[in-house]
């Protein structure tokens, strides 16, 4: 029986039996979330806060348990359900994650985590369904639900100030745009699975160097190098990345980025620049979701992997954040030019407010995007997009 078809009751029952038989303490946790987004596109009929095709919304609840089965072995499980709550009847007309059956509005439910861990000395193995956070294969958390991986990960710290990581990813439920595939269904990762190896090195207190190599089978090899250094209260960083497609005649994509961040009183300031070579074939972005998001520091909310990580893109970003009473207020601006694909020329300005209301985490985001509308770009008549996104969540 596939684990994605297990009912919530079955998942909880299996978890409780495991915990009871091991006679250890477990930790139960959960997350409830309501997600709403509306958009106004220049020249289109749909406007902000109207029940049109561009306004979407959905609700999620995830419940999980993690614990220890012995001194060396642990486990984690999580079950996720996503539902419209009937919002499509009066507030929205689109959803964030569809069901895989004939009725896309049906409740989506699946096991989002199911893993075991084993520790032997300074080596830890984590095997099963899990979240990952590596530069070119990672879990995206911006939408209603994050994507997961069926993977085996080894982490070793025998060498002082060095962490070595090896991983194999066999399956995933990542999907371009919605992050999670319809129904939360899992399938073979990209074409035939992927291998990754990483070395996280801290040669001195304020310096960190990370190196990653990937073999996404039948698709591409990839390399990511980054270094971060703190000096006089300023956090500096540099990144170099290369995507090497295996398709005949496809050119490598190379890119680099620089970043700097600091605090001036209560204000956090950040600036970054990235440049992607014009000869490349594929973006420097998340292989788990068809290159939707990117770890490049110049990414905006929508000007992400689809814009700043594409071959030919040059991007700069500035960002400032300040607490205003109980609200954290953030403003950021990104600007991308692309000499080989003018459709990727885009500016984005975001205002982000995050606070707590009656014990709930509330995040409200306003996004304004402007595109090149020349004949060369192919975006005639669609120069401006305005988006408003509201996420209300509670972790327990």
mmCIF file of C-alpha atoms in Angstrom:
data_model
loop_
_atom_site.group_PDB
_atom_site.id
_atom_site.type_symbol
_atom_site.label_atom_id
_atom_site.label_comp_id
_atom_site.label_asym_id
_atom_site.label_seq_id
_atom_site.Cartn_x
_atom_site.Cartn_y
_atom_site.Cartn_z
ATOM 1 C CA UNK A 1 0.000 0.000 0.000
ATOM 2 C CA UNK A 2 1.409 3.394 -0.949
ATOM 3 C CA UNK A 3 1.984 5.697 1.977
ATOM 4 C CA UNK A 4 0.372 8.592 0.106
ATOM 5 C CA UNK A 5 -2.919 6.684 0.279
ATOM 6 C CA UNK A 6 -2.856 6.126 4.039
ATOM 7 C CA UNK A 7 -5.599 7.943 5.899
ATOM 8 C CA UNK A 8 -4.764 10.446 8.613
ATOM 9 C CA UNK A 9 -6.088 8.030 11.241
ATOM 10 C CA UNK A 10 -3.797 5.297 9.954
ATOM 11 C CA UNK A 11 -0.743 7.565 10.077
ATOM 12 C CA UNK A 12 -1.517 8.584 13.664
ATOM 13 C CA UNK A 13 -2.167 4.964 14.658
ATOM 14 C CA UNK A 14 1.137 3.773 13.207
ATOM 15 C CA UNK A 15 2.947 6.614 14.954
ATOM 16 C CA UNK A 16 1.369 5.956 18.339
ATOM 17 C CA UNK A 17 2.059 2.223 18.118
ATOM 18 C CA UNK A 18 5.695 2.897 17.250
ATOM 19 C CA UNK A 19 6.088 5.314 20.119
ATOM 20 C CA UNK A 20 4.306 3.056 22.612
ATOM 21 C CA UNK A 21 6.356 0.006 21.679
ATOM 22 C CA UNK A 22 9.588 1.985 21.981
ATOM 23 C CA UNK A 23 8.509 3.458 25.310
ATOM 24 C CA UNK A 24 10.057 6.808 24.546
ATOM 25 C CA UNK A 25 8.819 10.361 24.638
ATOM 26 C CA UNK A 26 7.564 11.800 21.357
ATOM 27 C CA UNK A 27 6.777 15.334 20.267
ATOM 28 C CA UNK A 28 3.498 16.163 18.523
ATOM 29 C CA UNK A 29 3.314 19.336 16.446
ATOM 30 C CA UNK A 30 1.217 20.910 13.753
ATOM 31 C CA UNK A 31 0.620 23.870 11.493
ATOM 32 C CA UNK A 32 -2.635 25.471 10.330
ATOM 33 C CA UNK A 33 -2.535 27.981 7.497
ATOM 34 C CA UNK A 34 -4.893 30.116 5.412
ATOM 35 C CA UNK A 35 -3.479 31.443 2.136
ATOM 36 C CA UNK A 36 -5.024 34.144 -0.077
ATOM 37 C CA UNK A 37 -3.640 35.936 -3.115
ATOM 38 C CA UNK A 38 -5.185 38.388 -5.561
ATOM 39 C CA UNK A 39 -3.724 39.997 -8.675
ATOM 40 C CA UNK A 40 -4.360 42.945 -10.970
ATOM 41 C CA UNK A 41 -2.763 42.728 -14.421
ATOM 42 C CA UNK A 42 -2.495 45.799 -16.623
ATOM 43 C CA UNK A 43 -5.024 45.513 -19.446
ATOM 44 C CA UNK A 44 -6.906 42.553 -17.932
ATOM 45 C CA UNK A 45 -10.456 42.499 -16.583
ATOM 46 C CA UNK A 46 -9.522 40.998 -13.227
ATOM 47 C CA UNK A 47 -8.711 43.429 -10.413
ATOM 48 C CA UNK A 48 -7.473 43.217 -6.853
ATOM 49 C CA UNK A 49 -9.830 41.472 -4.406
ATOM 50 C CA UNK A 50 -12.239 40.436 -7.154
ATOM 51 C CA UNK A 51 -13.458 36.865 -7.469
ATOM 52 C CA UNK A 52 -11.776 36.268 -10.796
ATOM 53 C CA UNK A 53 -9.536 33.533 -12.148
ATOM 54 C CA UNK A 54 -6.420 35.272 -10.820
ATOM 55 C CA UNK A 55 -7.595 35.305 -7.179
ATOM 56 C CA UNK A 56 -6.682 32.127 -5.330
ATOM 57 C CA UNK A 57 -7.004 30.747 -1.825
ATOM 58 C CA UNK A 58 -6.845 27.552 0.211
ATOM 59 C CA UNK A 59 -6.354 26.246 3.749
ATOM 60 C CA UNK A 60 -3.890 23.697 5.115
ATOM 61 C CA UNK A 61 -3.370 21.683 8.247
ATOM 62 C CA UNK A 62 -0.334 19.513 8.945
ATOM 63 C CA UNK A 63 0.065 17.279 11.984
ATOM 64 C CA UNK A 64 3.258 15.442 12.750
ATOM 65 C CA UNK A 65 5.168 13.532 15.359
ATOM 66 C CA UNK A 66 8.861 12.993 15.931
ATOM 67 C CA UNK A 67 10.768 11.176 18.610
ATOM 68 C CA UNK A 68 13.415 8.636 19.538
ATOM 69 C CA UNK A 69 13.004 4.895 19.184
ATOM 70 C CA UNK A 70 16.343 4.240 20.912
ATOM 71 C CA UNK A 71 19.500 6.117 21.827
ATOM 72 C CA UNK A 72 20.610 5.871 18.217
ATOM 73 C CA UNK A 73 17.361 5.739 16.228
ATOM 74 C CA UNK A 74 14.676 8.367 15.742
ATOM 75 C CA UNK A 75 11.667 8.912 13.498
ATOM 76 C CA UNK A 76 9.431 11.621 12.075
ATOM 77 C CA UNK A 77 6.055 11.533 10.369
ATOM 78 C CA UNK A 78 3.739 14.273 9.134
ATOM 79 C CA UNK A 79 0.400 14.214 7.369
ATOM 80 C CA UNK A 80 -0.900 17.182 5.381
ATOM 81 C CA UNK A 81 -4.408 18.072 4.231
ATOM 82 C CA UNK A 82 -5.292 20.995 1.954
ATOM 83 C CA UNK A 83 -8.879 22.128 1.399
ATOM 84 C CA UNK A 84 -10.734 25.030 -0.232
ATOM 85 C CA UNK A 85 -13.108 25.476 2.751
ATOM 86 C CA UNK A 86 -15.653 26.573 0.144
ATOM 87 C CA UNK A 87 -13.736 29.798 -0.531
ATOM 88 C CA UNK A 88 -14.317 29.311 -4.262
ATOM 89 C CA UNK A 89 -18.016 30.015 -3.706
ATOM 90 C CA UNK A 90 -17.582 33.671 -2.790
ATOM 91 C CA UNK A 91 -13.967 34.875 -2.362
ATOM 92 C CA UNK A 92 -11.726 33.136 -4.883
ATOM 93 C CA UNK A 93 -11.986 31.209 -8.105
ATOM 94 C CA UNK A 94 -8.615 29.460 -8.107
ATOM 95 C CA UNK A 95 -6.693 27.170 -5.775
ATOM 96 C CA UNK A 96 -3.047 26.778 -4.811
ATOM 97 C CA UNK A 97 -2.762 22.962 -5.019
ATOM 98 C CA UNK A 98 -5.210 20.874 -7.021
ATOM 99 C CA UNK A 99 -6.390 17.337 -6.409
ATOM 100 C CA UNK A 100 -5.133 14.780 -8.901
ATOM 101 C CA UNK A 101 -8.574 13.275 -9.518
ATOM 102 C CA UNK A 102 -11.328 14.532 -11.811
ATOM 103 C CA UNK A 103 -12.474 17.145 -9.287
ATOM 104 C CA UNK A 104 -9.527 19.457 -8.645
ATOM 105 C CA UNK A 105 -11.373 21.066 -5.717
ATOM 106 C CA UNK A 106 -11.473 17.863 -3.655
ATOM 107 C CA UNK A 107 -9.374 17.778 -0.482
ATOM 108 C CA UNK A 108 -5.707 17.050 -1.102
ATOM 109 C CA UNK A 109 -4.142 14.819 1.546
ATOM 110 C CA UNK A 110 -0.841 12.965 1.670
ATOM 111 C CA UNK A 111 2.059 11.970 3.912
ATOM 112 C CA UNK A 112 4.479 14.889 3.662
ATOM 113 C CA UNK A 113 7.116 13.333 5.964
ATOM 114 C CA UNK A 114 7.931 9.764 6.969
ATOM 115 C CA UNK A 115 11.560 9.151 7.862
ATOM 116 C CA UNK A 116 13.862 7.363 10.284
ATOM 117 C CA UNK A 117 17.222 8.574 11.572
ATOM 118 C CA UNK A 118 20.177 6.597 12.835
ATOM 119 C CA UNK A 119 23.262 8.007 14.545
ATOM 120 C CA UNK A 120 26.565 6.187 14.840
ATOM 121 C CA UNK A 121 29.288 8.296 16.386
ATOM 122 C CA UNK A 122 29.514 11.527 14.404
ATOM 123 C CA UNK A 123 27.610 10.139 11.425
ATOM 124 C CA UNK A 124 23.842 10.546 11.051
ATOM 125 C CA UNK A 125 21.652 8.883 8.446
ATOM 126 C CA UNK A 126 18.193 10.210 7.594
ATOM 127 C CA UNK A 127 16.186 7.979 5.280
ATOM 128 C CA UNK A 128 12.679 8.466 3.965
ATOM 129 C CA UNK A 129 10.310 11.321 3.152
ATOM 130 C CA UNK A 130 11.753 14.633 4.311
ATOM 131 C CA UNK A 131 12.469 18.282 3.574
ATOM 132 C CA UNK A 132 15.829 19.277 2.103
ATOM 133 C CA UNK A 133 17.703 22.565 2.097
ATOM 134 C CA UNK A 134 20.580 22.500 -0.384
ATOM 135 C CA UNK A 135 21.411 25.218 -2.954
ATOM 136 C CA UNK A 136 20.042 23.472 -6.057
ATOM 137 C CA UNK A 137 17.553 20.963 -4.587
ATOM 138 C CA UNK A 138 15.452 22.341 -1.774
ATOM 139 C CA UNK A 139 12.038 22.565 -0.141
ATOM 140 C CA UNK A 140 10.138 25.721 -1.121
ATOM 141 C CA UNK A 141 7.895 27.160 1.585
ATOM 142 C CA UNK A 142 6.368 30.201 -0.109
ATOM 143 C CA UNK A 143 3.102 28.557 -1.217
ATOM 144 C CA UNK A 144 0.332 26.877 0.790
ATOM 145 C CA UNK A 145 2.371 23.669 1.174
ATOM 146 C CA UNK A 146 6.099 22.850 0.900
ATOM 147 C CA UNK A 147 7.453 20.111 -1.352
ATOM 148 C CA UNK A 148 9.083 16.964 0.045
ATOM 149 C CA UNK A 149 11.650 14.414 -1.090
ATOM 150 C CA UNK A 150 12.032 10.647 -0.802
ATOM 151 C CA UNK A 151 15.733 10.638 -0.040
ATOM 152 C CA UNK A 152 18.626 9.107 1.855
ATOM 153 C CA UNK A 153 21.005 11.591 3.501
ATOM 154 C CA UNK A 154 24.300 10.977 5.329
ATOM 155 C CA UNK A 155 25.892 13.683 7.478
ATOM 156 C CA UNK A 156 29.373 13.293 8.987
ATOM 157 C CA UNK A 157 31.308 15.653 11.265
ATOM 158 C CA UNK A 158 34.422 13.609 12.133
ATOM 159 C CA UNK A 159 36.699 16.341 10.764
ATOM 160 C CA UNK A 160 36.817 19.373 13.027
ATOM 161 C CA UNK A 161 34.964 22.382 11.575
ATOM 162 C CA UNK A 162 33.914 20.332 8.531
ATOM 163 C CA UNK A 163 30.510 18.798 7.833
ATOM 164 C CA UNK A 164 30.312 16.319 4.949
ATOM 165 C CA UNK A 165 26.948 15.530 3.358
ATOM 166 C CA UNK A 166 25.973 12.885 0.835
ATOM 167 C CA UNK A 167 22.462 12.375 -0.494
ATOM 168 C CA UNK A 168 20.431 10.410 -2.992
ATOM 169 C CA UNK A 169 17.014 11.699 -4.025
ATOM 170 C CA UNK A 170 14.816 9.115 -5.683
ATOM 171 C CA UNK A 171 11.406 10.794 -5.724
ATOM 172 C CA UNK A 172 9.745 14.096 -4.966
ATOM 173 C CA UNK A 173 6.432 15.918 -5.229
ATOM 174 C CA UNK A 174 7.822 19.263 -6.350
ATOM 175 C CA UNK A 175 5.992 21.059 -9.136
ATOM 176 C CA UNK A 176 6.594 24.300 -11.014
ATOM 177 C CA UNK A 177 4.318 27.123 -9.884
ATOM 178 C CA UNK A 178 2.255 25.342 -7.232
ATOM 179 C CA UNK A 179 5.359 23.884 -5.482
ATOM 180 C CA UNK A 180 3.439 20.654 -4.754
ATOM 181 C CA UNK A 181 2.197 18.398 -7.554
ATOM 182 C CA UNK A 182 -1.568 17.796 -7.922
ATOM 183 C CA UNK A 183 -2.783 15.564 -5.114
ATOM 184 C CA UNK A 184 0.615 15.862 -3.427
ATOM 185 C CA UNK A 185 1.626 12.873 -5.560
ATOM 186 C CA UNK A 186 5.255 11.768 -5.680
ATOM 187 C CA UNK A 187 7.108 10.703 -8.813
ATOM 188 C CA UNK A 188 10.665 9.977 -9.930
ATOM 189 C CA UNK A 189 12.925 12.945 -9.204
ATOM 190 C CA UNK A 190 13.406 14.860 -12.480
ATOM 191 C CA UNK A 191 14.318 12.051 -14.914
ATOM 192 C CA UNK A 192 16.033 9.262 -12.991
ATOM 193 C CA UNK A 193 16.913 10.494 -9.505
ATOM 194 C CA UNK A 194 19.805 12.650 -8.331
ATOM 195 C CA UNK A 195 22.949 12.457 -6.211
ATOM 196 C CA UNK A 196 24.437 15.315 -4.200
ATOM 197 C CA UNK A 197 27.598 15.796 -2.160
ATOM 198 C CA UNK A 198 28.442 18.763 0.011
ATOM 199 C CA UNK A 199 31.232 20.034 2.255
ATOM 200 C CA UNK A 200 30.469 22.781 4.778
ATOM 201 C CA UNK A 201 33.745 24.201 6.084
ATOM 202 C CA UNK A 202 34.309 26.788 8.823
ATOM 203 C CA UNK A 203 38.067 27.513 8.818
ATOM 204 C CA UNK A 204 37.664 30.406 11.269
ATOM 205 C CA UNK A 205 34.974 31.917 13.478
ATOM 206 C CA UNK A 206 33.625 34.474 10.987
ATOM 207 C CA UNK A 207 34.236 32.587 7.730
ATOM 208 C CA UNK A 208 32.144 29.802 6.203
ATOM 209 C CA UNK A 209 32.785 28.063 2.869
ATOM 210 C CA UNK A 210 30.304 25.629 1.308
ATOM 211 C CA UNK A 211 30.822 23.452 -1.755
ATOM 212 C CA UNK A 212 28.154 21.301 -3.445
ATOM 213 C CA UNK A 213 28.185 18.970 -6.439
ATOM 214 C CA UNK A 214 25.094 17.397 -8.026
ATOM 215 C CA UNK A 215 24.457 14.665 -10.548
ATOM 216 C CA UNK A 216 20.854 14.971 -11.710
ATOM 217 C CA UNK A 217 20.812 11.786 -13.738
ATOM 218 C CA UNK A 218 20.178 12.079 -17.489
ATOM 219 C CA UNK A 219 19.690 15.859 -17.131
ATOM 220 C CA UNK A 220 22.667 17.794 -15.756
ATOM 221 C CA UNK A 221 25.623 17.985 -13.423
ATOM 222 C CA UNK A 222 25.834 21.082 -11.260
ATOM 223 C CA UNK A 223 28.239 22.860 -8.917
ATOM 224 C CA UNK A 224 27.659 25.515 -6.256
ATOM 225 C CA UNK A 225 30.337 27.309 -4.210
ATOM 226 C CA UNK A 226 29.640 30.009 -1.648
ATOM 227 C CA UNK A 227 31.589 31.846 1.009
ATOM 228 C CA UNK A 228 30.306 34.059 3.829
ATOM 229 C CA UNK A 229 32.449 36.356 5.972
ATOM 230 C CA UNK A 230 31.513 38.656 8.838
ATOM 231 C CA UNK A 231 33.740 41.690 9.263
ATOM 232 C CA UNK A 232 33.134 44.795 11.382
ATOM 233 C CA UNK A 233 29.421 44.095 11.639
ATOM 234 C CA UNK A 234 28.984 43.560 7.896
ATOM 235 C CA UNK A 235 27.989 40.155 6.498
ATOM 236 C CA UNK A 236 29.637 39.610 3.125
ATOM 237 C CA UNK A 237 28.974 36.741 0.735
ATOM 238 C CA UNK A 238 29.993 35.464 -2.696
ATOM 239 C CA UNK A 239 28.533 32.661 -4.836
ATOM 240 C CA UNK A 240 29.700 30.854 -7.963
ATOM 241 C CA UNK A 241 27.501 28.258 -9.662
ATOM 242 C CA UNK A 242 27.571 26.163 -12.811
ATOM 243 C CA UNK A 243 24.892 24.033 -14.461
ATOM 244 C CA UNK A 244 26.229 21.464 -16.953
ATOM 245 C CA UNK A 245 23.446 19.939 -19.104
ATOM 246 C CA UNK A 246 23.932 16.426 -20.427
ATOM 247 C CA UNK A 247 21.890 17.031 -23.566
ATOM 248 C CA UNK A 248 23.950 17.060 -26.749
ATOM 249 C CA UNK A 249 24.852 20.590 -27.831
ATOM 250 C CA UNK A 250 23.521 22.261 -24.678
ATOM 251 C CA UNK A 251 25.862 24.896 -23.250
ATOM 252 C CA UNK A 252 26.857 25.203 -19.596
ATOM 253 C CA UNK A 253 25.317 27.969 -17.514
ATOM 254 C CA UNK A 254 27.665 29.858 -15.210
ATOM 255 C CA UNK A 255 26.831 32.615 -12.767
ATOM 256 C CA UNK A 256 28.028 34.507 -9.746
ATOM 257 C CA UNK A 257 26.550 36.702 -7.033
ATOM 258 C CA UNK A 258 27.767 39.092 -4.364
ATOM 259 C CA UNK A 259 25.887 40.198 -1.249
ATOM 260 C CA UNK A 260 26.310 42.386 1.818
ATOM 261 C CA UNK A 261 24.152 42.988 4.859
ATOM 262 C CA UNK A 262 24.401 45.014 8.054
ATOM 263 C CA UNK A 263 22.391 46.757 10.773
ATOM 264 C CA UNK A 264 22.216 50.488 11.411
ATOM 265 C CA UNK A 265 20.419 50.893 14.707
ATOM 266 C CA UNK A 266 17.121 48.988 14.394
ATOM 267 C CA UNK A 267 17.290 48.941 10.576
ATOM 268 C CA UNK A 268 18.594 45.855 8.734
ATOM 269 C CA UNK A 269 20.082 46.665 5.319
ATOM 270 C CA UNK A 270 20.926 44.293 2.477
ATOM 271 C CA UNK A 271 22.229 44.594 -1.083
ATOM 272 C CA UNK A 272 23.099 41.981 -3.715
ATOM 273 C CA UNK A 273 24.125 41.613 -7.353
ATOM 274 C CA UNK A 274 24.061 38.556 -9.609
ATOM 275 C CA UNK A 275 25.069 37.863 -13.198
ATOM 276 C CA UNK A 276 24.240 34.755 -15.252
ATOM 277 C CA UNK A 277 26.253 33.995 -18.392
ATOM 278 C CA UNK A 278 24.550 34.494 -21.743
ATOM 279 C CA UNK A 279 25.654 31.156 -23.227
ATOM 280 C CA UNK A 280 23.786 28.952 -20.770
ATOM 281 C CA UNK A 281 20.929 26.538 -21.453
ATOM 282 C CA UNK A 282 19.198 26.129 -18.072
ATOM 283 C CA UNK A 283 18.669 28.388 -15.027
ATOM 284 C CA UNK A 284 20.673 28.288 -11.805
ATOM 285 C CA UNK A 285 17.682 27.393 -9.671
ATOM 286 C CA UNK A 286 15.785 24.671 -7.821
ATOM 287 C CA UNK A 287 15.854 21.402 -9.769
ATOM 288 C CA UNK A 288 13.030 20.104 -7.532
ATOM 289 C CA UNK A 289 10.400 22.488 -8.920
ATOM 290 C CA UNK A 290 11.392 23.015 -12.527
ATOM 291 C CA UNK A 291 13.679 25.967 -11.608
ATOM 292 C CA UNK A 292 10.918 28.022 -9.941
ATOM 293 C CA UNK A 293 12.871 29.385 -6.969
ATOM 294 C CA UNK A 294 16.566 30.146 -6.642
ATOM 295 C CA UNK A 295 19.008 30.555 -3.765
ATOM 296 C CA UNK A 296 20.636 33.503 -5.545
ATOM 297 C CA UNK A 297 20.443 36.440 -3.097
ATOM 298 C CA UNK A 298 18.963 38.762 -5.744
ATOM 299 C CA UNK A 299 15.661 36.895 -5.955
ATOM 300 C CA UNK A 300 12.439 38.782 -5.312
ATOM 301 C CA UNK A 301 9.122 37.176 -4.495
ATOM 302 C CA UNK A 302 8.069 36.685 -8.124
ATOM 303 C CA UNK A 303 11.250 37.796 -9.864
ATOM 304 C CA UNK A 304 12.829 34.550 -8.688
ATOM 305 C CA UNK A 305 14.234 31.576 -10.575
ATOM 306 C CA UNK A 306 12.125 32.369 -13.637
ATOM 307 C CA UNK A 307 13.771 35.791 -13.940
ATOM 308 C CA UNK A 308 17.026 36.349 -12.034
ATOM 309 C CA UNK A 309 18.425 32.818 -12.499
ATOM 310 C CA UNK A 310 18.015 32.633 -16.287
ATOM 311 C CA UNK A 311 20.957 32.847 -18.709
ATOM 312 C CA UNK A 312 21.721 36.450 -19.648
ATOM 313 C CA UNK A 313 20.200 37.987 -16.520
ATOM 314 C CA UNK A 314 21.935 40.729 -14.549
ATOM 315 C CA UNK A 315 20.119 41.654 -11.327
ATOM 316 C CA UNK A 316 20.598 43.934 -8.372
ATOM 317 C CA UNK A 317 18.563 43.986 -5.175
ATOM 318 C CA UNK A 318 18.271 46.305 -2.207
ATOM 319 C CA UNK A 319 16.336 45.550 0.970
ATOM 320 C CA UNK A 320 15.597 47.213 4.301
ATOM 321 C CA UNK A 321 13.691 45.937 7.345
ATOM 322 C CA UNK A 322 12.670 47.700 10.547
ATOM 323 C CA UNK A 323 10.422 46.878 13.510
ATOM 324 C CA UNK A 324 7.486 49.263 13.845
ATOM 325 C CA UNK A 325 5.830 48.445 17.150
ATOM 326 C CA UNK A 326 4.586 44.850 16.878
ATOM 327 C CA UNK A 327 5.059 44.832 13.087
ATOM 328 C CA UNK A 328 8.196 43.937 11.159
ATOM 329 C CA UNK A 329 8.166 46.108 8.032
ATOM 330 C CA UNK A 330 10.319 45.110 5.050
ATOM 331 C CA UNK A 331 10.760 46.800 1.708
ATOM 332 C CA UNK A 332 12.788 45.431 -1.175
ATOM 333 C CA UNK A 333 13.444 46.271 -4.825
ATOM 334 C CA UNK A 334 14.908 44.059 -7.539
ATOM 335 C CA UNK A 335 15.748 44.981 -11.109
ATOM 336 C CA UNK A 336 16.729 42.525 -13.853
ATOM 337 C CA UNK A 337 17.950 43.142 -17.392
ATOM 338 C CA UNK A 338 18.503 40.329 -19.888
ATOM 339 C CA UNK A 339 20.141 41.106 -23.215
ATOM 340 C CA UNK A 340 19.297 37.755 -24.807
ATOM 341 C CA UNK A 341 15.671 37.512 -23.636
ATOM 342 C CA UNK A 342 13.945 40.873 -23.164
ATOM 343 C CA UNK A 343 10.888 39.100 -21.735
ATOM 344 C CA UNK A 344 13.034 38.580 -18.634
ATOM 345 C CA UNK A 345 13.565 42.325 -18.142
ATOM 346 C CA UNK A 346 11.591 43.024 -14.969
ATOM 347 C CA UNK A 347 11.484 45.264 -11.920
ATOM 348 C CA UNK A 348 9.778 44.300 -8.671
ATOM 349 C CA UNK A 349 8.980 46.317 -5.563
ATOM 350 C CA UNK A 350 7.696 44.504 -2.473
ATOM 351 C CA UNK A 351 6.350 45.652 0.867
ATOM 352 C CA UNK A 352 6.110 42.918 3.515
ATOM 353 C CA UNK A 353 4.392 43.245 6.888
ATOM 354 C CA UNK A 354 4.695 40.480 9.478
ATOM 355 C CA UNK A 355 3.067 40.496 12.915
ATOM 356 C CA UNK A 356 0.968 38.528 15.386
ATOM 357 C CA UNK A 357 -2.779 39.055 15.773
ATOM 358 C CA UNK A 358 -4.638 37.209 18.528
ATOM 359 C CA UNK A 359 -1.849 34.632 18.685
ATOM 360 C CA UNK A 360 -1.829 34.077 14.915
ATOM 361 C CA UNK A 361 1.114 34.771 12.622
ATOM 362 C CA UNK A 362 0.010 37.190 9.915
ATOM 363 C CA UNK A 363 2.044 38.124 6.852
ATOM 364 C CA UNK A 364 0.762 40.583 4.244
ATOM 365 C CA UNK A 365 2.725 41.253 1.049
ATOM 366 C CA UNK A 366 2.202 43.854 -1.661
ATOM 367 C CA UNK A 367 4.088 43.240 -4.911
ATOM 368 C CA UNK A 368 4.371 45.552 -7.909
ATOM 369 C CA UNK A 369 6.070 44.202 -11.019
ATOM 370 C CA UNK A 370 6.909 46.068 -14.228
ATOM 371 C CA UNK A 371 8.004 44.379 -17.446
ATOM 372 C CA UNK A 372 9.666 45.456 -20.660
ATOM 373 C CA UNK A 373 6.782 45.877 -23.143
ATOM 374 C CA UNK A 374 8.778 46.382 -26.318
ATOM 375 C CA UNK A 375 7.999 44.339 -29.409
ATOM 376 C CA UNK A 376 11.243 42.467 -28.801
ATOM 377 C CA UNK A 377 10.065 41.315 -25.377
ATOM 378 C CA UNK A 378 6.720 39.905 -26.533
ATOM 379 C CA UNK A 379 4.941 41.327 -23.462
ATOM 380 C CA UNK A 380 2.909 43.989 -25.260
ATOM 381 C CA UNK A 381 0.035 45.331 -23.157
ATOM 382 C CA UNK A 382 1.067 43.581 -19.925
ATOM 383 C CA UNK A 383 3.458 46.088 -18.402
ATOM 384 C CA UNK A 384 2.345 46.044 -14.767
ATOM 385 C CA UNK A 385 1.241 43.396 -12.284
ATOM 386 C CA UNK A 386 0.039 44.099 -8.748
ATOM 387 C CA UNK A 387 -0.282 41.230 -6.272
ATOM 388 C CA UNK A 388 -1.510 41.128 -2.705
ATOM 389 C CA UNK A 389 -0.814 38.010 -0.651
ATOM 390 C CA UNK A 390 -2.049 37.317 2.877
ATOM 391 C CA UNK A 391 -0.959 34.290 4.926
ATOM 392 C CA UNK A 392 -2.418 33.572 8.340
ATOM 393 C CA UNK A 393 -0.850 30.656 10.205
ATOM 394 C CA UNK A 394 -0.547 29.058 13.611
ATOM 395 C CA UNK A 395 2.045 26.498 14.681
ATOM 396 C CA UNK A 396 1.241 24.263 17.614
#
